[in-house]
Amino acid sequence: MATANQRGQHAHERGTGPGPEASDLHVLAAQLRRMNGEINRLVHGFAGRHGLHATDVQALAAILDAREPMTPGRLREHLGLTSGAVTACVDRLERAGHVRRVRESADRRVVHLRYVPEAREAARTYFLPLAEAAAATRSRFDDDELAVVVRFLTAMNEDLGLVRTDER
């Protein structure tokens, strides 16, 4: 059964309903929530298939996207978890064959988290439909439009990174 948001989106796509205004913050927020929900649906499916928690998949993404080698401490900060929760997460990921702990520096106390190549390939295969959907969507935008979208998402992520709640 379609939600009201989905029915409104489908009506707009068919040209039978009022089109959203780009400046309408409510429409923008609803579309961001919808995209987040769709991505979460895929993440939960991957997690369930691999015996992981959704947080474990977030950790895998953080390790994959890190610009420098990921450490458990940096992962703790990124995910907003306690040290114990990060240790449990990394333990699950290691047992499932997704990551390994590596001591690469002269300081043997420094641990880097490495995504195992075979596990990376499994994730790539599972998330291929997401990549294909992104490519199909991207093809409907020219470079200037895409630059605006990327600029918006970058700014949104930076601002969200500053948001703190009482639960943290």
XYZ file of N, CA and C in Angstrom, residues 60-140:
243
model
N 31.275 -0.266 7.823
C 31.918 -0.675 6.579
C 32.005 0.496 5.601
N 30.923 1.265 5.495
C 30.930 2.427 4.601
C 31.956 3.447 5.059
N 32.058 3.658 6.363
C 33.041 4.615 6.891
C 34.464 4.162 6.582
N 34.715 2.867 6.717
C 36.048 2.328 6.419
C 36.338 2.489 4.931
N 35.365 2.185 4.103
C 35.530 2.292 2.654
C 35.766 3.732 2.211
N 35.022 4.664 2.793
C 35.069 6.067 2.361
C 36.173 6.892 3.019
N 36.853 6.325 4.012
C 37.868 7.090 4.747
C 38.989 7.534 3.820
N 39.416 8.761 3.982
C 40.496 9.315 3.159
C 41.871 8.889 3.659
N 41.936 8.445 4.884
C 43.178 7.926 5.454
C 42.805 6.649 6.190
N 43.759 5.815 6.530
C 43.423 4.547 7.182
C 42.531 4.755 8.407
N 41.479 3.965 8.480
C 40.525 4.060 9.580
C 41.070 3.322 10.791
N 40.942 3.953 11.946
C 41.311 3.336 13.217
C 40.036 3.127 14.017
N 40.052 2.243 15.000
C 38.865 2.092 15.846
C 38.456 3.413 16.512
N 39.415 4.227 16.919
C 39.090 5.510 17.554
C 38.376 6.460 16.605
N 38.865 6.543 15.387
C 38.202 7.405 14.394
C 36.825 6.852 14.042
N 36.690 5.534 13.998
C 35.392 4.915 13.722
C 34.416 5.228 14.852
N 34.905 5.186 16.089
C 34.063 5.531 17.255
C 33.537 6.942 17.115
N 34.412 7.880 16.771
C 33.999 9.278 16.600
C 33.004 9.419 15.455
N 33.274 8.748 14.352
C 32.416 8.847 13.177
C 31.003 8.321 13.460
N 30.922 7.184 14.146
C 29.630 6.560 14.406
C 28.953 7.084 15.667
N 29.718 7.774 16.525
C 29.145 8.276 17.772
C 28.845 7.170 18.764
N 29.684 6.143 18.764
C 29.489 5.006 19.661
C 30.519 5.020 20.782
N 30.285 4.195 21.767
C 31.272 4.023 22.834
C 32.398 3.137 22.324
N 33.508 3.144 23.045
C 34.639 2.280 22.677
C 34.227 0.816 22.669
N 33.458 0.414 23.671
C 33.008 -0.979 23.759
C 32.111 -1.368 22.594
N 31.228 -0.465 22.193
C 30.329 -0.749 21.071
C 31.112 -0.862 19.766
N 32.130 -0.024 19.602
C 32.951 -0.104 18.393
C 33.753 -1.405 18.385
N 34.273 -1.795 19.530
C 35.009 -3.060 19.606
C 34.088 -4.213 19.220
N 32.870 -4.237 19.731
C 31.917 -5.298 19.387
C 31.594 -5.271 17.892
N 31.429 -4.087 17.332
C 31.148 -3.930 15.908
C 32.298 -4.474 15.074
N 33.523 -4.064 15.387
C 34.690 -4.514 14.634
C 34.877 -6.026 14.808
N 34.610 -6.540 15.999
C 34.684 -7.986 16.217
C 33.714 -8.725 15.290
N 32.466 -8.240 15.184
C 31.474 -8.870 14.296
C 31.929 -8.802 12.843
N 32.434 -7.632 12.440
C 32.883 -7.465 11.059
C 34.063 -8.375 10.747
N 34.948 -8.533 11.717
C 36.115 -9.397 11.519
C 35.684 -10.870 11.449
N 34.812 -11.294 12.371
C 34.322 -12.676 12.366
C 33.583 -13.011 11.066
N 32.844 -12.021 10.534
C 32.079 -12.231 9.292
C 32.964 -12.147 8.056
N 34.246 -11.799 8.232
C 35.177 -11.760 7.114
C 35.129 -10.486 6.288
N 34.615 -9.408 6.871
C 34.507 -8.143 6.139
C 35.701 -7.221 6.340
N 36.280 -7.246 7.535
C 37.432 -6.385 7.813
C 38.506 -7.191 8.526
N 39.672 -6.621 8.543
C 40.746 -7.185 9.357
C 41.458 -6.029 10.046
N 41.979 -6.345 11.219
C 42.778 -5.377 11.962
C 44.224 -5.539 11.513
N 44.872 -4.425 11.201
C 46.242 -4.470 10.695
C 47.088 -3.492 11.495
N 48.270 -3.931 11.908
C 49.238 -3.061 12.575
C 50.322 -2.758 11.543
N 50.264 -1.564 10.961
C 51.157 -1.238 9.852
C 52.287 -0.297 10.216
N 52.186 0.368 11.328
C 53.187 1.377 11.652
C 54.225 0.811 12.618
N 55.258 1.608 12.830
C 56.288 1.227 13.797
C 55.696 1.147 15.202
N 54.657 1.940 15.453
C 53.970 1.914 16.736
C 52.936 0.789 16.685
N 53.239 -0.338 17.287
C 52.374 -1.526 17.212
C 51.034 -1.331 17.914
N 50.892 -0.233 18.649
C 49.608 0.031 19.294
C 48.575 0.555 18.303
N 49.019 1.092 17.154
C 48.122 1.666 16.160
C 47.519 0.547 15.314
N 46.198 0.480 15.315
C 45.473 -0.529 14.550
C 44.701 0.166 13.437
N 44.880 -0.334 12.216
C 44.097 0.160 11.087
C 43.078 -0.915 10.709
N 41.908 -0.456 10.293
C 40.856 -1.368 9.862
C 40.846 -1.400 8.349
N 41.006 -2.588 7.783
C 41.054 -2.758 6.329
C 39.856 -3.588 5.870
N 39.205 -3.112 4.831
C 38.111 -3.830 4.204
C 38.707 -4.996 3.415
N 38.275 -6.212 3.667
C 38.776 -7.398 2.982
C 38.294 -7.366 1.526
N 39.187 -7.551 0.548
C 38.805 -7.440 -0.869
C 37.603 -8.303 -1.268
N 37.528 -9.538 -0.787
C 36.398 -10.409 -1.138
C 35.088 -9.857 -0.583
N 35.141 -9.293 0.604
C 33.943 -8.712 1.204
C 33.538 -7.452 0.456
N 34.510 -6.685 0.014
C 34.230 -5.483 -0.772
C 33.500 -5.870 -2.062
N 33.936 -6.958 -2.674
C 33.293 -7.430 -3.911
C 31.864 -7.889 -3.640
N 31.637 -8.554 -2.510
C 30.278 -8.978 -2.144
C 29.373 -7.768 -1.958
N 29.891 -6.735 -1.313
C 29.108 -5.505 -1.123
C 28.833 -4.839 -2.465
N 29.850 -4.792 -3.315
C 29.693 -4.198 -4.642
C 28.586 -4.912 -5.424
N 28.585 -6.222 -5.363
C 27.567 -7.014 -6.064
C 26.181 -6.740 -5.485
N 26.065 -6.756 -4.156
C 24.765 -6.542 -3.514
C 24.218 -5.153 -3.830
N 25.082 -4.148 -3.786
C 24.632 -2.767 -3.974
C 24.679 -2.307 -5.439
N 24.920 -3.234 -6.363
C 24.940 -2.885 -7.780
C 23.640 -2.212 -8.232
N 22.458 -2.697 -7.820
C 21.234 -1.991 -8.230
C 21.192 -0.524 -7.759
N 21.750 -0.248 -6.589
C 21.825 1.129 -6.106
C 22.731 1.951 -7.016
N 23.888 1.388 -7.383
C 24.806 2.090 -8.284
C 24.165 2.313 -9.645
N 23.431 1.314 -10.145
C 22.764 1.459 -11.439
C 21.670 2.520 -11.381
N 20.918 2.559 -10.284
C 19.887 3.588 -10.130
C 20.523 4.970 -10.078
N 21.637 5.091 -9.377
C 22.339 6.382 -9.305
C 22.835 6.796 -10.685
N 23.355 5.845 -11.445
C 23.840 6.164 -12.796
C 22.691 6.570 -13.710
N 21.569 5.871 -13.612
C 20.407 6.221 -14.431
C 19.891 7.609 -14.071
N 19.845 7.901 -12.788
C 19.401 9.220 -12.345
C 20.377 10.287 -12.795
N 21.648 10.031 -12.633
C 22.682 10.985 -13.020
C 22.582 11.334 -14.503
N 22.221 10.366 -15.327
C 22.156 10.595 -16.774
C 21.073 11.601 -17.164
N 20.133 11.863 -16.254
C 19.062 12.829 -16.543
C 19.429 14.262 -16.151
